[in-house]
Tab-separated table of C-alpha atoms in Angstrom:
chain	number	residue	atom	x	y	z
A	1	MET	CA	-90.947	-28.776	-18.231
A	2	ALA	CA	-89.514	-28.170	-14.851
A	3	THR	CA	-85.912	-27.368	-14.580
A	4	PRO	CA	-84.034	-30.162	-12.882
A	5	PRO	CA	-82.793	-29.339	-9.484
A	6	GLY	CA	-79.288	-27.876	-9.606
A	7	TYR	CA	-79.402	-26.837	-13.200
A	8	ARG	CA	-79.715	-23.152	-12.481
A	9	VAL	CA	-76.805	-23.450	-10.137
A	10	ALA	CA	-74.744	-25.249	-12.712
A	11	CYS	CA	-75.676	-22.692	-15.318
A	12	ALA	CA	-74.842	-19.929	-12.917
A	13	LEU	CA	-71.500	-21.463	-12.287
A	14	CYS	CA	-71.054	-21.906	-16.005
A	15	GLY	CA	-71.847	-18.263	-16.438
A	16	VAL	CA	-69.227	-17.367	-13.899
A	17	LEU	CA	-66.727	-19.621	-15.602
A	18	LEU	CA	-67.589	-18.153	-18.941
A	19	LEU	CA	-67.249	-14.700	-17.502
A	20	VAL	CA	-63.825	-15.474	-16.107
A	21	GLY	CA	-62.807	-17.149	-19.307
A	22	ALA	CA	-63.830	-14.060	-21.202
A	23	THR	CA	-61.223	-11.915	-19.347
A	24	PRO	CA	-58.729	-10.448	-21.865
A	25	VAL	CA	-55.394	-12.282	-22.140
A	26	SER	CA	-53.398	-9.117	-21.399
A	27	ALA	CA	-55.036	-8.819	-18.002
A	28	ARG	CA	-54.012	-12.369	-17.107
A	29	GLN	CA	-50.316	-11.777	-17.823
A	30	THR	CA	-48.091	-10.742	-14.888
A	31	ALA	CA	-45.526	-8.071	-15.645
A	32	ALA	CA	-41.921	-9.057	-14.833
A	33	ARG	CA	-38.796	-7.056	-14.031
A	34	THR	CA	-35.068	-7.629	-13.493
A	35	LEU	CA	-33.130	-7.204	-10.252
A	36	GLY	CA	-29.450	-6.351	-10.598
A	37	GLY	CA	-26.569	-4.609	-8.915
A	38	MET	CA	-23.398	-5.309	-6.952
A	39	VAL	CA	-22.396	-6.977	-3.672
A	40	VAL	CA	-19.465	-5.506	-1.706
A	41	ASP	CA	-17.632	-6.077	1.564
A	42	ALA	CA	-19.101	-3.639	4.111
A	43	ALA	CA	-15.684	-3.094	5.715
A	44	THR	CA	-13.496	-2.545	2.656
A	45	GLY	CA	-15.919	-1.772	-0.161
A	46	SER	CA	-14.344	-4.506	-2.297
A	47	PRO	CA	-16.637	-6.423	-4.685
A	48	LEU	CA	-17.580	-9.915	-3.503
A	49	ALA	CA	-17.753	-12.885	-5.862
A	50	GLN	CA	-19.644	-16.141	-5.306
A	51	VAL	CA	-22.417	-14.530	-3.272
A	52	THR	CA	-25.694	-16.456	-3.479
A	53	LEU	CA	-28.678	-14.187	-4.114
A	54	ARG	CA	-32.266	-15.447	-3.906
A	55	VAL	CA	-35.654	-13.737	-4.096
A	56	GLU	CA	-37.742	-14.989	-1.175
A	57	SER	CA	-41.038	-16.734	-2.097
A	58	HIS	CA	-40.177	-16.785	-5.809
A	59	GLY	CA	-37.343	-19.304	-5.987
A	60	ARG	CA	-35.342	-17.294	-8.486
A	61	GLY	CA	-31.718	-16.439	-7.803
A	62	ALA	CA	-28.204	-15.908	-9.104
A	63	THR	CA	-24.543	-15.878	-8.037
A	64	SER	CA	-22.410	-12.747	-8.118
A	65	SER	CA	-19.559	-12.635	-10.636
A	66	ALA	CA	-15.868	-11.871	-10.030
A	67	ASP	CA	-16.605	-8.125	-10.001
A	68	GLY	CA	-19.465	-8.571	-7.498
A	69	ARG	CA	-22.273	-7.976	-10.007
A	70	PHE	CA	-25.474	-9.990	-10.287
A	71	ARG	CA	-28.676	-10.097	-12.381
A	72	ILE	CA	-31.949	-11.930	-11.664
A	73	GLU	CA	-34.623	-11.869	-14.377
A	74	GLY	CA	-38.317	-12.717	-14.409
A	75	ILE	CA	-39.252	-11.239	-11.029
A	76	PRO	CA	-42.955	-10.234	-10.730
A	77	GLU	CA	-43.794	-6.580	-10.159
A	78	GLY	CA	-44.210	-5.536	-6.556
A	79	ALA	CA	-42.033	-5.418	-3.458
A	80	VAL	CA	-39.876	-8.498	-2.810
A	81	LEU	CA	-37.324	-9.659	-0.257
A	82	LEU	CA	-33.817	-10.338	-1.611
A	83	ARG	CA	-31.397	-12.475	0.435
A	84	ALA	CA	-27.591	-12.429	-0.085
A	85	ALA	CA	-25.373	-15.066	1.540
A	86	ARG	CA	-21.721	-16.054	1.491
A	87	ILE	CA	-19.506	-18.041	3.850
A	88	GLY	CA	-17.636	-15.727	6.212
A	89	TYR	CA	-20.296	-12.994	6.078
A	90	GLU	CA	-23.583	-12.186	7.757
A	91	ASP	CA	-26.615	-12.877	5.557
A	92	ALA	CA	-28.241	-9.718	4.226
A	93	VAL	CA	-31.987	-9.488	3.578
A	94	VAL	CA	-33.240	-6.327	1.891
A	95	LEU	CA	-36.693	-5.151	0.878
A	96	VAL	CA	-36.683	-4.235	-2.793
A	97	PRO	CA	-39.643	-1.926	-3.502
A	98	GLU	CA	-41.600	-2.035	-6.708
A	99	GLY	CA	-40.212	-0.189	-9.679
A	100	PRO	CA	-36.781	-0.231	-11.348
A	101	ALA	CA	-34.220	-2.223	-9.334
A	102	ASP	CA	-31.247	-2.825	-11.629
A	103	ALA	CA	-28.675	-0.805	-9.637
A	104	LEU	CA	-28.859	-2.300	-6.146
A	105	LEU	CA	-25.856	-2.105	-3.807
A	106	LEU	CA	-25.698	-4.809	-1.135
A	107	ARG	CA	-23.129	-4.625	1.678
A	108	LEU	CA	-22.206	-7.828	3.524
A	109	VAL	CA	-20.694	-7.597	7.016
A	110	PRO	CA	-17.690	-9.915	7.628
A	111	ARG	CA	-18.267	-12.598	10.260
A	112	PRO	CA	-15.741	-15.316	11.210
A	113	ILE	CA	-17.452	-18.702	11.578
A	114	GLN	CA	-16.530	-22.036	13.106
A	115	ILE	CA	-16.663	-25.182	10.951
A	116	GLU	CA	-15.672	-28.368	12.768
A	117	GLY	CA	-13.037	-26.651	14.837
A	118	PHE	CA	-11.663	-24.492	12.037
A	119	GLU	CA	-12.233	-20.771	11.884
A	120	VAL	CA	-13.142	-19.387	8.475
A	121	GLU	CA	-12.610	-15.665	8.033
A	122	PRO	CA	-13.346	-13.407	5.070
A	123	VAL	CA	-10.372	-12.225	3.055
A	124	THR	CA	-9.405	-8.765	4.312
A	125	HIS	CA	-5.715	-8.628	3.368
A	126	THR	CA	-3.584	-9.770	0.473
A	127	ALA	CA	-0.036	-9.577	-0.891
A	128	LEU	CA	1.298	-7.374	-3.664
A	129	GLU	CA	4.234	-8.410	-5.821
A	130	GLY	CA	5.825	-7.460	-9.089
A	131	ILE	CA	8.807	-5.728	-10.630
A	132	VAL	CA	9.749	-2.126	-11.395
A	133	ARG	CA	11.637	-1.651	-14.662
A	134	ASP	CA	13.251	1.192	-16.542
A	135	ALA	CA	10.788	2.116	-19.305
A	136	VAL	CA	13.646	2.686	-21.767
A	137	SER	CA	16.210	-0.033	-21.038
A	138	GLY	CA	13.934	-2.628	-19.445
A	139	ALA	CA	16.403	-3.128	-16.577
A	140	GLY	CA	15.117	-3.471	-13.030
A	141	VAL	CA	15.094	-0.220	-11.069
A	142	PRO	CA	16.853	-0.741	-7.714
A	143	ARG	CA	14.914	0.075	-4.557
A	144	PRO	CA	12.189	2.513	-5.679
A	145	ALA	CA	9.864	3.541	-2.860
A	146	LEU	CA	6.289	2.202	-2.878
A	147	SER	CA	3.530	4.123	-1.089
A	148	ILE	CA	-0.254	3.820	-0.765
A	149	GLU	CA	-2.352	6.818	0.272
A	150	GLY	CA	0.768	8.600	1.566
A	151	ARG	CA	1.943	5.609	3.653
A	152	ARG	CA	5.253	3.959	2.780
A	153	ILE	CA	4.664	0.228	2.333
A	154	GLY	CA	8.143	-0.797	1.223
A	155	ARG	CA	10.782	-0.760	-1.477
A	156	SER	CA	11.766	-3.102	-4.236
A	157	ASN	CA	14.954	-5.150	-4.132
A	158	GLY	CA	18.137	-4.330	-5.997
A	159	ASP	CA	16.786	-6.050	-9.112
A	160	GLY	CA	13.478	-4.163	-9.013
A	161	THR	CA	11.349	-7.035	-7.692
A	162	PHE	CA	9.094	-6.567	-4.681
A	163	HIS	CA	6.751	-8.601	-2.472
A	164	ILE	CA	4.683	-6.840	0.182
A	165	GLU	CA	2.415	-8.671	2.631
A	166	ARG	CA	-0.688	-7.659	4.573
A	167	LEU	CA	-2.226	-5.011	2.347
A	168	ALA	CA	-5.933	-4.329	2.833
A	169	VAL	CA	-8.093	-5.496	-0.044
A	170	GLY	CA	-9.958	-2.772	-1.894
A	171	ARG	CA	-9.152	0.147	-4.148
A	172	HIS	CA	-5.897	2.047	-3.628
A	173	LEU	CA	-3.588	4.484	-5.392
A	174	LEU	CA	0.002	3.232	-5.559
A	175	LEU	CA	2.854	5.745	-5.824
A	176	VAL	CA	6.231	4.514	-7.150
A	177	GLU	CA	9.275	6.787	-6.719
A	178	GLY	CA	12.707	5.887	-8.070
A	179	LEU	CA	15.813	8.027	-7.723
A	180	GLY	CA	16.378	9.675	-11.105
A	181	TYR	CA	12.921	8.741	-12.425
A	182	GLU	CA	9.553	10.386	-12.882
A	183	SER	CA	7.036	9.411	-10.195
A	184	LEU	CA	4.398	6.880	-11.246
A	185	TYR	CA	0.808	6.659	-9.932
A	186	VAL	CA	-1.009	3.343	-10.429
A	187	PRO	CA	-4.687	2.697	-9.483
A	188	LEU	CA	-4.998	-0.683	-7.763
A	189	HIS	CA	-7.934	-2.944	-7.035
A	190	LEU	CA	-6.631	-5.541	-4.572
A	191	THR	CA	-8.661	-8.710	-4.068
A	192	GLY	CA	-7.902	-11.999	-2.373
A	193	SER	CA	-5.391	-12.869	-5.099
A	194	ALA	CA	-3.562	-10.429	-7.338
A	195	GLU	CA	-1.537	-10.889	-10.512
A	196	PRO	CA	2.099	-9.674	-10.345
A	197	LEU	CA	2.491	-6.065	-11.410
A	198	LEU	CA	4.855	-4.880	-14.122
A	199	LEU	CA	5.627	-1.221	-13.486
A	200	ALA	CA	7.682	0.938	-15.851
A	201	LEU	CA	9.347	4.156	-14.667
A	202	ASP	CA	10.329	6.851	-17.148
A	203	PRO	CA	13.902	8.050	-16.534
A	204	ASP	CA	14.578	11.743	-16.037
A	205	PRO	CA	17.890	12.316	-17.905
A	206	LEU	CA	18.494	15.800	-16.489
A	207	LEU	CA	17.894	14.609	-12.934
A	208	MET	CA	20.180	11.608	-13.415
A	209	GLU	CA	22.905	13.886	-14.724
A	210	GLY	CA	22.519	16.197	-11.727
A	211	ILE	CA	22.673	13.284	-9.268
A	212	ALA	CA	25.874	12.100	-10.954
A	213	VAL	CA	27.374	15.578	-10.423
A	214	VAL	CA	26.465	15.581	-6.717
A	215	THR	CA	27.820	12.043	-6.277
A	216	GLU	CA	31.150	13.058	-7.816
A	217	ARG	CA	31.403	16.088	-5.535
A	218	LEU	CA	30.860	13.891	-2.494
A	219	GLN	CA	33.577	11.505	-3.657
A	220	ASN	CA	36.046	14.371	-4.222
A	221	ARG	CA	35.373	15.728	-0.741
A	222	ARG	CA	36.063	12.356	0.846
A	223	ARG	CA	39.327	12.049	-1.047
A	224	ALA	CA	40.397	15.506	0.157
A	225	TYR	CA	39.790	14.714	3.846
A	226	ALA	CA	43.177	14.328	5.563
A	227	TRP	CA	42.242	14.125	9.264
A	228	GLY	CA	41.464	10.422	9.468
A	229	PRO	CA	39.848	7.468	7.730
A	230	VAL	CA	36.539	7.844	5.921
A	231	ARG	CA	34.040	4.987	5.749
A	232	THR	CA	30.964	5.016	3.525
A	233	TRP	CA	27.809	2.916	3.334
A	234	THR	CA	25.935	2.936	0.052
A	235	GLU	CA	22.158	2.678	-0.236
A	236	GLU	CA	22.379	-1.043	-0.960
A	237	GLN	CA	24.618	-1.661	2.062
A	238	LEU	CA	22.306	0.349	4.318
A	239	HIS	CA	19.283	-1.645	3.132
A	240	GLU	CA	21.022	-4.959	3.774
A	241	SER	CA	22.395	-4.010	7.192
A	242	PRO	CA	20.843	-5.788	10.209
A	243	ALA	CA	21.208	-2.591	12.249
A	244	ALA	CA	18.080	-0.811	13.426
A	245	ASP	CA	19.387	2.720	12.770
A	246	VAL	CA	22.564	4.693	12.069
A	247	VAL	CA	23.675	4.796	15.715
A	248	HIS	CA	23.231	1.038	16.017
A	249	LEU	CA	25.236	0.569	12.806
A	250	LEU	CA	28.136	2.651	14.202
A	251	GLN	CA	28.068	0.724	17.445
A	252	MET	CA	28.327	-2.553	15.521
A	253	LYS	CA	31.136	-1.309	13.232
A	254	TYR	CA	33.335	0.529	15.729
A	255	SER	CA	32.328	-1.197	18.992
A	256	LEU	CA	31.119	2.149	20.287
A	257	TYR	CA	28.466	2.607	22.920
A	258	ILE	CA	26.462	5.607	24.029
A	259	VAL	CA	27.470	7.394	27.221
A	260	PRO	CA	26.381	10.699	28.785
A	261	CYS	CA	28.551	13.586	27.673
A	262	SER	CA	31.205	14.480	30.288
A	263	GLY	CA	30.034	18.088	30.313
A	264	GLY	CA	26.397	17.010	30.641
A	265	GLY	CA	23.585	17.392	28.151
A	266	GLY	CA	23.183	14.874	25.370
A	267	ASP	CA	24.654	11.575	24.207
A	268	CYS	CA	28.301	11.029	23.403
A	269	PHE	CA	30.750	8.357	22.331
A	270	PRO	CA	33.599	7.418	24.708
A	271	GLY	CA	36.982	8.942	23.863
A	272	ARG	CA	40.424	8.321	25.304
A	273	GLY	CA	40.521	7.682	29.023
A	274	ALA	CA	37.492	9.154	30.760
A	275	SER	CA	36.810	11.667	28.015
A	276	THR	CA	33.823	11.620	25.715
A	277	PHE	CA	33.082	13.284	22.425
A	278	SER	CA	29.875	14.394	20.775
A	279	PRO	CA	30.126	13.712	17.032
A	280	THR	CA	29.313	16.394	14.538
A	281	VAL	CA	26.185	15.154	12.765
A	282	ILE	CA	25.199	16.646	9.417
A	283	LEU	CA	21.955	15.569	7.747
A	284	ASP	CA	21.534	16.636	4.124
A	285	GLU	CA	24.233	19.285	4.599
A	286	MET	CA	22.564	20.738	7.712
A	287	ALA	CA	24.272	20.451	11.112
A	288	LEU	CA	22.060	18.825	13.758
A	289	PRO	CA	22.192	19.567	17.481
A	290	CYS	CA	21.585	16.422	19.543
A	291	GLY	CA	22.668	14.565	16.420
A	292	LEU	CA	22.897	11.051	17.856
A	293	SER	CA	19.375	11.245	19.264
A	294	THR	CA	18.053	12.547	15.940
A	295	LEU	CA	19.739	9.798	13.913
A	296	ARG	CA	17.861	7.147	15.862
A	297	SER	CA	14.617	8.319	14.251
A	298	TYR	CA	15.801	7.603	10.692
A	299	ASP	CA	15.103	4.252	9.066
A	300	LEU	CA	18.178	2.971	7.223
A	301	ARG	CA	15.961	2.084	4.259
A	302	GLU	CA	15.148	5.775	3.767
A	303	LEU	CA	18.806	6.810	3.436
A	304	HIS	CA	20.876	7.088	0.280
A	305	LEU	CA	24.389	7.458	1.695
A	306	LEU	CA	26.208	7.438	5.041
A	307	GLU	CA	29.681	8.931	5.503
A	308	VAL	CA	31.641	8.442	8.737
A	309	PHE	CA	34.803	10.497	9.206
A	310	ASP	CA	37.531	9.660	11.731
A	311	ARG	CA	35.755	6.721	13.427
A	312	GLY	CA	32.568	8.580	14.238
A	313	ARG	CA	33.774	12.087	15.065
A	314	GLN	CA	31.874	13.408	12.071
A	315	ILE	CA	28.779	11.702	10.622
A	316	ARG	CA	27.113	12.784	7.395
A	317	VAL	CA	23.810	11.329	6.254
A	318	TYR	CA	22.024	11.894	2.959
A	319	THR	CA	18.421	11.046	2.140
A	320	ARG	CA	16.919	10.271	-1.244
A	321	ALA	CA	14.911	13.477	-1.041
A	322	TYR	CA	18.142	15.475	-0.730
A	323	MET	CA	19.734	13.717	-3.705
A	324	THR	CA	16.671	14.451	-5.822
A	325	LYS	CA	16.548	18.091	-4.743
A	326	THR	CA	20.251	18.791	-5.285
A	327	GLY	CA	20.244	16.706	-8.461
A	328	ARG	CA	17.873	19.260	-9.974
A	329	ARG	CA	19.993	22.142	-8.719
A	330	PRO	CA	23.482	21.049	-7.535
A	331	GLY	CA	24.959	23.335	-4.897
A	332	ALA	CA	28.140	23.705	-2.835
A	333	LEU	CA	28.890	21.160	-0.091
A	334	ILE	CA	29.931	21.900	3.477
A	335	PRO	CA	33.685	21.211	3.765
A	336	ALA	CA	34.592	17.958	5.496
A	337	ASP	CA	36.743	19.850	8.050
A	338	TYR	CA	33.604	21.699	9.227
A	339	PRO	CA	34.314	22.679	12.863
A	340	PRO	CA	32.591	20.493	15.466
A	341	ILE	CA	29.455	21.879	17.040
A	342	SER	CA	28.183	21.426	20.557
A	343	SER	CA	25.408	18.909	21.024
A	344	GLY	CA	23.297	21.723	22.460
A	345	CYS	CA	20.919	19.305	24.208
C-alpha cells in the first residue's frame, strides 16, 4: 500500500519533535544568578536610597534601600545591561559581564533638572545639630569646639547645644574639644537628614584643677594692678559680642580709632592732643610687635579671655590652647606693669 502523500514528511516532523522532546530536562533549564551591590553619589560617595534599578530586556528590577544597597534575583546567566535612575541624577547604564555580580558599585552623577519651572537638585549638604554633655554630671558643656577633617565648623552654645548648617553629605570624622575635657572623635555619616547627636565628653580632673589655678593667678594679677582701670571680657562675652575682632571691640567700647603712629611705623591709638600711643599687646604671655595688626587676625570665638589695662594701653589675650597648655603645667605670669614695647613695624 502506497504511503499517502505527506506522511513521510509528517513522520519526519514527528521524529524531530520526538527528538526535541527527548532532550533531558536539565538541559532545558536556564541557570539564574543574583545581581547586587550599592549605589552612591559620584561626587560625595554617600549611599543613595530610592534608586530604581532595572535589567534591560529582562524586566526584573529593584529599588535601593536607605543604605544604597540593592539585590535583583533570577537573572539569566550571561552579560546583561543594568540601568540605575533617580531624580536629580544622570541615568547610569552598566554592562554586567557573566559570572558573580553580587558586589557591584554604581556611581550616579548629580544633575539638576527642571520640572515645570522648578529646579530639583540632589542633596549635597545638610545640617548637624545636637548637644555636648559632661559624661559624669550630664550638664551641657559650654562652647566646645567642633571640627571636621581639621577644619573648624563651629562651637556649641553656652548650654552645650549646637546647630551647624551647610555640611557636605558623606562620611566624616568629627572632633569635639572642650576646655578641661578629653578630646572626642566621632565617625559621622551625614545624609539628607540627620538625627540630633548626643555627645558626652569625659572630664579631665587634673586639667580642670590646673585651669582653676591659672584663672586665680590672672585674677590676682588684675587686682594688684594700680596704674589704671582693668576691664575683662570672658569667653561667653567674647562669643556674644557683635565685634569682628579684638581691635573692633576696643573701638566700640572706648570710642577709639586707629591712626598712624606719630613716629611712623605701625598702627596706634590717639592719645592726648596730637600724641598717639602703641598699646603693649601680649598674646598668651608673649609680647607681640605690631600687636594691633596681629589682633585683627584672631576670631573672637577662638579666645578664652581678654584683659584691657588702662583703657587700651596694655592688651592681654588668652586662647583656649594656652589655657589647656598652662593648665597641665601652670607657670609664672608676666607682671601687669610689664614695660611697653615698641610696635617695631
